[in-house]
Phi, psi and omega in degrees: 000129186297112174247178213211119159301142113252155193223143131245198194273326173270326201059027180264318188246297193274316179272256185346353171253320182316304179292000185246018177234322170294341172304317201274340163244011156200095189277356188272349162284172160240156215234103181210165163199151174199159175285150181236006162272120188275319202283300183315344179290298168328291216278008204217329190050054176266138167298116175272150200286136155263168172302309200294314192287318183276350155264352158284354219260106173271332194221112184250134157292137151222142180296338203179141213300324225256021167274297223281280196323299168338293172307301182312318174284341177274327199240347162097201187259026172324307189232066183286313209265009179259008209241125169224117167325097155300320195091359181269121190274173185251061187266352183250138189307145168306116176067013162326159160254351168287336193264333169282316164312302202288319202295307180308337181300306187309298217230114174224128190295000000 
């Protein structure tokens, strides 16, 4: 089964609604999301990105250049050839229907 990362800085608003909105339309896939701020994760108790997840991860989303950056200082460029940069700043609320329009744009199944 093909699985699919998306990452942001909390993992509370644009990657949870990415992973809970591709779960729920195309279930023959997997699904994950994580933060790459270790504190806010903590303190919000959200998934902070793990190894594991970015080596089961055929494909990792990340919102925003300084997410892709983030990974790299943790993990060097192990999963460089797995990552694409969205672009999505971090103005939208968990399940915006403005951010599920940009996400479908973006990511096509």
């Amino acid at each position: 089964m093909k699985s699919i990362l998306f990452v942001c800085s909390a993992n509370k608003d644009r990657s949870k609604t990415a992973e809970d909105y591709f779960s729920k339309h195309y279930p023959s896939l997997s699904f994950d999301s994580a933060g790459t701020n270790k504190k806010t994760c903590n303190k919000l108790g959200t998934n902070y990105m793990s190894e594991e997840q970015l080596d089961l991860a055929d494909n990792v989303f990340v919102m925003e250049n300084k997410h892709l950056k983030a990974i790299k200082e943790a993990f060097g460029n192990t999963y460089y050839n797995k990552i694409t940069v969205l672009n999505i700043n971090d103005i939208y609320k968990y399940g915006s229907k403005e951010l599920i329009e940009i996400l479908k744009t973006k990511i096509i199944m």
